[in-house]
Amino acid sequence: QVQLVQSGAEVKKPGASVKVSCKASGYTFTSYDINWVRQATGQGLEWMGWMNPNSGNTGYAQKFQGRVTMTRNTSISTAYMELSSLRSEDTAVYYCARALRNFDYWGQGTLVTVSS
Amino acid sequence: QSALTQPASVSGSPGQSITISCTGTSSDVGSYNLVSWYQQHPGKAPKLMIYEGSKRPSGVSNRFSGSKSGNTASLTISGLQAEDEADYYCCSYAGSSTYYVFGTGTKVTVL
């Protein structure tokens, strides 16, 4: 069965960076894009960007341009999302999702807390 | 890119039907037949309920249906059940520079 398993919760100081991983299993990793979506506590879903695991091509929401980097390691079927220059407003649950024009499988989410 | 507009809350009694609207623009909802809907229970990851406007993934109840007219997409839940109480989000593809935009979210309450 398709599974996306994300890394554990992180606590970071303002200005630091965080890297969240998303390990895929149950399907061919390079056949579907991986997208990242975040959700602040009590707030809605916010799309951050996509990555094609086959080519490594990426596309980011304008809001995160220059601060986010999405990469992958195909040998271990794992995608990564790194967000830099963290501020308190980046405190949220970060989800990875498999995508082919819709997000059909999601990871369990990773809570990133930014606090001094 | 602004979020798609959804009502903050919708409620209904068990067995009733409710409809959630999702209003975008001619640059997203109106231009592509790529609206999807997600159900999210508290503390859980979102779950795909409808894709490409009106298609249901395997395993999703046929009580859920989707449609679109112009710049507005809609999700209808018929025969409302207690387990349908959750937050619902629409999402639309918005072209090759903006990519995707989510709706503001709707809390569904079963009375």
CSV table of N, CA, C and O in Angstrom, one decimal, chain A residues 18-112:
chain,number,residue,atom,x,y,z
A,18,VAL,N,15.2,24.4,8.6
A,18,VAL,CA,14.7,23.1,9.0
A,18,VAL,C,14.6,22.2,7.7
A,18,VAL,O,14.3,22.8,6.6
A,19,LYS,N,14.9,20.9,7.8
A,19,LYS,CA,14.8,20.0,6.7
A,19,LYS,C,13.9,18.9,7.1
A,19,LYS,O,14.2,18.1,8.0
A,20,VAL,N,12.8,18.7,6.4
A,20,VAL,CA,11.8,17.7,6.7
A,20,VAL,C,11.9,16.6,5.6
A,20,VAL,O,12.0,16.9,4.4
A,21,SER,N,11.9,15.3,6.0
A,21,SER,CA,12.0,14.3,5.0
A,21,SER,C,10.6,13.6,4.8
A,21,SER,O,9.8,13.6,5.7
A,22,CYS,N,10.5,12.9,3.7
A,22,CYS,CA,9.2,12.2,3.4
A,22,CYS,C,9.6,10.9,2.6
A,22,CYS,O,10.0,11.0,1.4
A,23,LYS,N,9.5,9.8,3.3
A,23,LYS,CA,9.9,8.5,2.6
A,23,LYS,C,8.7,7.8,2.0
A,23,LYS,O,7.7,7.5,2.7
A,24,ALA,N,8.8,7.5,0.7
A,24,ALA,CA,7.7,6.9,0.0
A,24,ALA,C,7.9,5.4,-0.1
A,24,ALA,O,9.0,4.9,-0.2
A,25,SER,N,6.8,4.7,-0.1
A,25,SER,CA,6.8,3.3,-0.3
A,25,SER,C,5.5,2.8,-0.9
A,25,SER,O,4.5,3.5,-0.8
A,26,GLY,N,5.5,1.6,-1.5
A,26,GLY,CA,4.3,1.1,-2.1
A,26,GLY,C,4.0,1.5,-3.5
A,26,GLY,O,2.9,1.1,-4.1
A,27,TYR,N,4.9,2.3,-4.1
A,27,TYR,CA,4.7,2.7,-5.5
A,27,TYR,C,6.0,3.1,-6.1
A,27,TYR,O,7.0,3.2,-5.3
A,28,THR,N,6.1,3.4,-7.4
A,28,THR,CA,7.3,3.8,-8.0
A,28,THR,C,7.5,5.3,-7.7
A,28,THR,O,6.8,6.2,-8.2
A,29,PHE,N,8.6,5.6,-6.9
A,29,PHE,CA,8.8,6.9,-6.4
A,29,PHE,C,8.9,8.0,-7.5
A,29,PHE,O,8.4,9.1,-7.3
A,30,THR,N,9.5,7.6,-8.6
A,30,THR,CA,9.8,8.6,-9.7
A,30,THR,C,8.6,8.8,-10.6
A,30,THR,O,8.7,9.6,-11.5
A,31,SER,N,7.5,8.1,-10.3
A,31,SER,CA,6.3,8.3,-11.2
A,31,SER,C,5.3,9.4,-10.8
A,31,SER,O,4.4,9.7,-11.6
A,32,TYR,N,5.4,9.9,-9.6
A,32,TYR,CA,4.5,11.0,-9.2
A,32,TYR,C,5.3,12.1,-8.6
A,32,TYR,O,6.3,11.9,-7.9
A,33,ASP,N,4.8,13.3,-8.8
A,33,ASP,CA,5.4,14.5,-8.1
A,33,ASP,C,5.1,14.4,-6.6
A,33,ASP,O,4.2,13.7,-6.1
A,34,ILE,N,6.0,15.0,-5.8
A,34,ILE,CA,5.8,15.2,-4.4
A,34,ILE,C,5.5,16.7,-4.2
A,34,ILE,O,6.3,17.6,-4.6
A,35,ASN,N,4.4,17.0,-3.5
A,35,ASN,CA,4.1,18.4,-3.2
A,35,ASN,C,4.2,18.6,-1.7
A,35,ASN,O,4.1,17.6,-0.9
A,36,TRP,N,4.4,19.8,-1.2
A,36,TRP,CA,4.5,20.1,0.2
A,36,TRP,C,3.4,21.2,0.5
A,36,TRP,O,3.2,22.2,-0.2
A,37,VAL,N,2.7,20.9,1.6
A,37,VAL,CA,1.6,21.8,2.0
A,37,VAL,C,1.7,22.0,3.5
A,37,VAL,O,2.1,21.1,4.3
A,38,ARG,N,1.5,23.2,4.0
A,38,ARG,CA,1.6,23.4,5.4
A,38,ARG,C,0.3,24.0,6.0
A,38,ARG,O,-0.6,24.5,5.3
A,39,GLN,N,0.2,23.8,7.3
A,39,GLN,CA,-1.0,24.2,8.0
A,39,GLN,C,-0.7,24.8,9.4
A,39,GLN,O,-0.2,24.0,10.3
A,40,ALA,N,-0.8,26.0,9.6
A,40,ALA,CA,-0.6,26.6,10.9
A,40,ALA,C,-1.8,26.2,11.8
A,40,ALA,O,-2.8,25.9,11.3
A,41,THR,N,-1.5,26.2,13.1
A,41,THR,CA,-2.5,25.8,14.1
A,41,THR,C,-3.8,26.5,13.9
A,41,THR,O,-3.8,27.8,13.9
A,42,GLY,N,-4.9,25.8,13.7
A,42,GLY,CA,-6.2,26.4,13.6
A,42,GLY,C,-6.5,27.1,12.2
A,42,GLY,O,-7.5,27.8,12.1
A,43,GLN,N,-5.5,27.0,11.3
A,43,GLN,CA,-5.6,27.7,10.0
A,43,GLN,C,-5.8,26.7,8.9
A,43,GLN,O,-5.9,25.5,9.1
A,44,GLY,N,-5.9,27.2,7.7
A,44,GLY,CA,-6.2,26.4,6.5
A,44,GLY,C,-4.9,25.8,5.9
A,44,GLY,O,-3.8,26.0,6.4
A,45,LEU,N,-5.1,25.1,4.8
A,45,LEU,CA,-4.0,24.5,4.1
A,45,LEU,C,-3.3,25.5,3.1
A,45,LEU,O,-4.0,26.3,2.5
A,46,GLU,N,-2.0,25.5,3.1
A,46,GLU,CA,-1.3,26.4,2.2
A,46,GLU,C,-0.3,25.6,1.4
A,46,GLU,O,0.6,25.0,1.9
A,47,TRP,N,-0.4,25.7,0.0
A,47,TRP,CA,0.5,25.0,-0.9
A,47,TRP,C,1.8,25.7,-0.9
A,47,TRP,O,1.9,26.9,-1.1
A,48,MET,N,2.9,24.9,-0.9
A,48,MET,CA,4.2,25.5,-0.8
A,48,MET,C,5.0,25.2,-2.1
A,48,MET,O,5.8,26.1,-2.6
A,49,GLY,N,4.9,24.1,-2.7
A,49,GLY,CA,5.6,23.8,-3.9
A,49,GLY,C,5.6,22.3,-4.3
A,49,GLY,O,5.0,21.5,-3.6
A,50,TRP,N,6.2,22.0,-5.5
A,50,TRP,CA,6.2,20.7,-6.0
A,50,TRP,C,7.6,20.3,-6.4
A,50,TRP,O,8.4,21.2,-6.7
A,51,MET,N,7.9,19.0,-6.5
A,51,MET,CA,9.1,18.5,-7.0
A,51,MET,C,8.8,17.2,-7.8
A,51,MET,O,8.0,16.4,-7.4
A,52,ASN,N,9.4,17.1,-9.0
A,52,ASN,CA,9.4,15.9,-9.8
A,52,ASN,C,10.5,15.0,-9.4
A,52,ASN,O,11.7,15.4,-9.7
A,53,PRO,N,10.3,13.9,-8.8
A,53,PRO,CA,11.4,13.0,-8.3
A,53,PRO,C,12.3,12.4,-9.4
A,53,PRO,O,13.4,12.1,-9.2
A,54,ASN,N,11.7,12.3,-10.6
A,54,ASN,CA,12.4,11.8,-11.7
A,54,ASN,C,13.5,12.8,-12.3
A,54,ASN,O,14.6,12.4,-12.4
A,55,SER,N,13.0,14.0,-12.5
A,55,SER,CA,13.9,15.0,-13.1
A,55,SER,C,14.6,15.9,-12.1
A,55,SER,O,15.6,16.5,-12.3
A,56,GLY,N,14.0,16.0,-10.9
A,56,GLY,CA,14.4,16.9,-9.9
A,56,GLY,C,13.9,18.3,-10.1
A,56,GLY,O,14.2,19.2,-9.3
A,57,ASN,N,13.1,18.5,-11.1
A,57,ASN,CA,12.5,19.8,-11.4
A,57,ASN,C,11.6,20.2,-10.2
A,57,ASN,O,10.9,19.4,-9.6
A,58,THR,N,11.5,21.5,-10.0
A,58,THR,CA,10.7,22.1,-8.9
A,58,THR,C,9.9,23.3,-9.3
A,58,THR,O,10.2,23.9,-10.3
A,59,GLY,N,8.9,23.6,-8.5
A,59,GLY,CA,8.1,24.8,-8.7
A,59,GLY,C,7.7,25.2,-7.3
A,59,GLY,O,7.1,24.4,-6.5
A,60,TYR,N,7.9,26.5,-7.0
A,60,TYR,CA,7.5,27.0,-5.6
A,60,TYR,C,6.5,28.1,-5.7
A,60,TYR,O,6.5,28.9,-6.6
A,61,ALA,N,5.7,28.1,-4.6
A,61,ALA,CA,4.8,29.3,-4.5
A,61,ALA,C,5.6,30.5,-4.3
A,61,ALA,O,6.7,30.5,-3.7
A,62,GLN,N,5.1,31.6,-4.9
A,62,GLN,CA,5.8,32.9,-4.9
A,62,GLN,C,6.2,33.3,-3.4
A,62,GLN,O,7.3,33.8,-3.2
A,63,LYS,N,5.3,33.0,-2.5
A,63,LYS,CA,5.6,33.4,-1.1
A,63,LYS,C,6.8,32.8,-0.5
A,63,LYS,O,7.5,33.4,0.3
A,64,PHE,N,7.2,31.6,-1.0
A,64,PHE,CA,8.3,30.9,-0.4
A,64,PHE,C,9.6,30.9,-1.3
A,64,PHE,O,10.6,30.4,-0.9
A,65,GLN,N,9.5,31.5,-2.5
A,65,GLN,CA,10.6,31.6,-3.4
A,65,GLN,C,11.8,32.2,-2.7
A,65,GLN,O,11.7,33.3,-2.0
A,66,GLY,N,13.0,31.6,-2.8
A,66,GLY,CA,14.2,32.1,-2.1
A,66,GLY,C,14.4,31.5,-0.7
A,66,GLY,O,15.5,31.6,-0.2
A,67,ARG,N,13.4,30.9,-0.2
A,67,ARG,CA,13.5,30.4,1.2
A,67,ARG,C,13.3,28.9,1.3
A,67,ARG,O,13.7,28.2,2.2
A,68,VAL,N,12.7,28.3,0.2
A,68,VAL,CA,12.4,26.9,0.2
A,68,VAL,C,13.2,26.1,-0.8
A,68,VAL,O,13.4,26.7,-1.9
A,69,THR,N,13.6,24.9,-0.5
A,69,THR,CA,14.3,24.1,-1.5
A,69,THR,C,13.8,22.7,-1.3
A,69,THR,O,13.8,22.1,-0.2
A,70,MET,N,13.4,22.1,-2.4
A,70,MET,CA,12.8,20.7,-2.4
A,70,MET,C,13.8,19.8,-3.2
A,70,MET,O,14.1,20.2,-4.4
A,71,THR,N,14.2,18.8,-2.6
A,71,THR,CA,15.2,17.8,-3.2
A,71,THR,C,14.7,16.4,-3.0
A,71,THR,O,13.7,16.2,-2.4
A,72,ARG,N,15.5,15.5,-3.6
A,72,ARG,CA,15.1,14.1,-3.4
A,72,ARG,C,16.4,13.2,-3.5
A,72,ARG,O,17.4,13.6,-4.0
A,73,ASN,N,16.2,12.0,-2.9
A,73,ASN,CA,17.2,10.9,-3.0
A,73,ASN,C,16.5,9.7,-3.6
A,73,ASN,O,15.8,9.0,-2.8
A,74,THR,N,16.6,9.5,-4.9
A,74,THR,CA,15.8,8.4,-5.5
A,74,THR,C,16.3,7.0,-5.0
A,74,THR,O,15.5,6.1,-5.0
A,75,SER,N,17.5,6.9,-4.5
A,75,SER,CA,18.0,5.6,-4.1
A,75,SER,C,17.3,5.1,-2.8
A,75,SER,O,17.2,3.9,-2.6
A,76,ILE,N,16.7,6.0,-2.1
A,76,ILE,CA,16.0,5.7,-0.9
A,76,ILE,C,14.6,6.2,-0.9
A,76,ILE,O,13.9,6.2,0.1
A,77,SER,N,14.1,6.6,-2.1
A,77,SER,CA,12.7,7.0,-2.3
A,77,SER,C,12.3,8.0,-1.3
A,77,SER,O,11.2,7.9,-0.7
A,78,THR,N,13.1,9.0,-1.1
A,78,THR,CA,12.8,10.0,-0.1
A,78,THR,C,12.9,11.5,-0.7
A,78,THR,O,13.9,11.8,-1.4
A,79,ALA,N,11.9,12.2,-0.3
A,79,ALA,CA,11.9,13.6,-0.7
A,79,ALA,C,12.2,14.5,0.5
A,79,ALA,O,11.9,14.1,1.7
A,80,TYR,N,12.7,15.7,0.3
A,80,TYR,CA,13.1,16.6,1.3
A,80,TYR,C,12.6,18.0,1.0
A,80,TYR,O,12.5,18.4,-0.1
A,81,MET,N,12.2,18.7,2.1
A,81,MET,CA,11.8,20.1,2.0
A,81,MET,C,12.6,20.9,3.0
A,81,MET,O,12.5,20.6,4.2
A,82,GLU,N,13.4,21.8,2.6
A,82,GLU,CA,14.2,22.7,3.5
A,82,GLU,C,13.7,24.1,3.4
A,82,GLU,O,13.5,24.7,2.3
A,83,LEU,N,13.4,24.6,4.6
A,83,LEU,CA,12.9,26.0,4.7
A,83,LEU,C,13.9,26.8,5.5
A,83,LEU,O,14.2,26.4,6.7
A,84,SER,N,14.4,27.9,5.0
A,84,SER,CA,15.4,28.7,5.7
A,84,SER,C,14.9,30.0,6.3
A,84,SER,O,13.7,30.3,6.0
A,85,SER,N,15.7,30.7,7.0
A,85,SER,CA,15.4,32.0,7.6
A,85,SER,C,14.0,31.9,8.3
A,85,SER,O,13.1,32.7,8.1
A,86,LEU,N,13.9,30.9,9.2
A,86,LEU,CA,12.6,30.7,9.8
A,86,LEU,C,12.2,31.8,10.7
A,86,LEU,O,13.1,32.5,11.4
A,87,ARG,N,10.9,32.1,10.8
A,87,ARG,CA,10.3,33.0,11.7
A,87,ARG,C,9.2,32.4,12.4
A,87,ARG,O,8.7,31.3,12.0
A,88,SER,N,8.7,33.1,13.4
A,88,SER,CA,7.6,32.5,14.2
A,88,SER,C,6.4,32.1,13.3
A,88,SER,O,5.7,31.1,13.6
A,89,GLU,N,6.1,32.9,12.3
A,89,GLU,CA,5.0,32.6,11.4
A,89,GLU,C,5.1,31.3,10.6
A,89,GLU,O,4.1,30.8,10.0
A,90,ASP,N,6.3,30.7,10.7
A,90,ASP,CA,6.5,29.4,10.0
A,90,ASP,C,6.1,28.2,10.9
A,90,ASP,O,6.2,27.1,10.4
A,91,THR,N,5.8,28.5,12.1
A,91,THR,CA,5.3,27.4,13.0
A,91,THR,C,4.0,26.8,12.4
A,91,THR,O,3.0,27.5,12.2
A,92,ALA,N,4.1,25.5,12.1
A,92,ALA,CA,3.0,24.8,11.4
A,92,ALA,C,3.3,23.3,11.3
A,92,ALA,O,4.4,22.9,11.6
A,93,VAL,N,2.3,22.6,10.9
A,93,VAL,CA,2.4,21.2,10.5
A,93,VAL,C,2.7,21.2,9.0
A,93,VAL,O,2.0,21.8,8.2
A,94,TYR,N,3.8,20.5,8.6
A,94,TYR,CA,4.2,20.4,7.2
A,94,TYR,C,3.9,19.0,6.7
A,94,TYR,O,4.3,18.0,7.3
A,95,TYR,N,3.1,19.0,5.6
A,95,TYR,CA,2.7,17.7,5.0
A,95,TYR,C,3.4,17.5,3.6
A,95,TYR,O,3.5,18.5,2.8
A,96,CYS,N,3.8,16.3,3.3
A,96,CYS,CA,4.1,16.0,1.9
A,96,CYS,C,2.9,15.2,1.3
A,96,CYS,O,2.2,14.6,2.1
A,97,ALA,N,2.7,15.3,0.0
A,97,ALA,CA,1.6,14.6,-0.6
A,97,ALA,C,2.0,14.2,-2.0
A,97,ALA,O,2.7,14.9,-2.7
A,98,ARG,N,1.6,13.0,-2.4
A,98,ARG,CA,1.9,12.5,-3.7
A,98,ARG,C,0.9,13.2,-4.6
A,98,ARG,O,-0.3,13.4,-4.3
A,99,ALA,N,1.3,13.5,-5.8
A,99,ALA,CA,0.5,14.3,-6.7
A,99,ALA,C,0.6,13.9,-8.1
A,99,ALA,O,1.7,13.7,-8.7
A,100,LEU,N,-0.6,13.9,-8.8
A,100,LEU,CA,-0.7,13.8,-10.2
A,100,LEU,C,-1.9,14.7,-10.6
A,100,LEU,O,-3.0,14.2,-10.9
A,101,ARG,N,-1.8,16.0,-10.4
A,101,ARG,CA,-2.9,17.0,-10.5
A,101,ARG,C,-3.9,17.0,-9.4
A,101,ARG,O,-4.8,17.7,-9.4
A,102,ASN,N,-3.7,16.0,-8.4
A,102,ASN,CA,-4.5,16.1,-7.2
A,102,ASN,C,-3.6,15.4,-6.2
A,102,ASN,O,-2.7,14.6,-6.5
A,103,PHE,N,-3.9,15.6,-4.9
A,103,PHE,CA,-3.0,15.0,-3.8
A,103,PHE,C,-3.7,13.8,-3.3
A,103,PHE,O,-4.6,13.9,-2.4
A,104,ASP,N,-3.3,12.6,-3.8
A,104,ASP,CA,-4.1,11.4,-3.4
A,104,ASP,C,-3.6,10.7,-2.2
A,104,ASP,O,-4.4,10.0,-1.5
A,105,TYR,N,-2.3,10.9,-1.8
A,105,TYR,CA,-1.8,10.3,-0.6
A,105,TYR,C,-1.0,11.3,0.1
A,105,TYR,O,-0.2,12.1,-0.5
A,106,TRP,N,-1.1,11.4,1.5
A,106,TRP,CA,-0.5,12.4,2.3
A,106,TRP,C,0.4,11.7,3.4
A,106,TRP,O,0.1,10.6,3.9
A,107,GLY,N,1.5,12.4,3.7
A,107,GLY,CA,2.2,12.0,4.9
A,107,GLY,C,1.4,12.3,6.2
A,107,GLY,O,0.4,13.0,6.1
A,108,GLN,N,2.0,11.9,7.3
A,108,GLN,CA,1.3,12.1,8.6
A,108,GLN,C,1.5,13.5,9.1
A,108,GLN,O,0.8,13.9,10.1
A,109,GLY,N,2.4,14.3,8.5
A,109,GLY,CA,2.6,15.6,9.0
A,109,GLY,C,3.8,15.7,9.9
A,109,GLY,O,4.1,14.8,10.7
A,110,THR,N,4.5,16.8,9.9
A,110,THR,CA,5.6,17.1,10.7
A,110,THR,C,5.5,18.5,11.4
A,110,THR,O,5.3,19.5,10.6
A,111,LEU,N,5.4,18.5,12.7
A,111,LEU,CA,5.2,19.8,13.4
A,111,LEU,C,6.6,20.5,13.5
A,111,LEU,O,7.5,19.9,14.0
A,112,VAL,N,6.7,21.7,12.9
A,112,VAL,CA,7.9,22.5,13.0
A,112,VAL,C,7.5,23.7,13.9
A,112,VAL,O,6.6,24.5,13.6
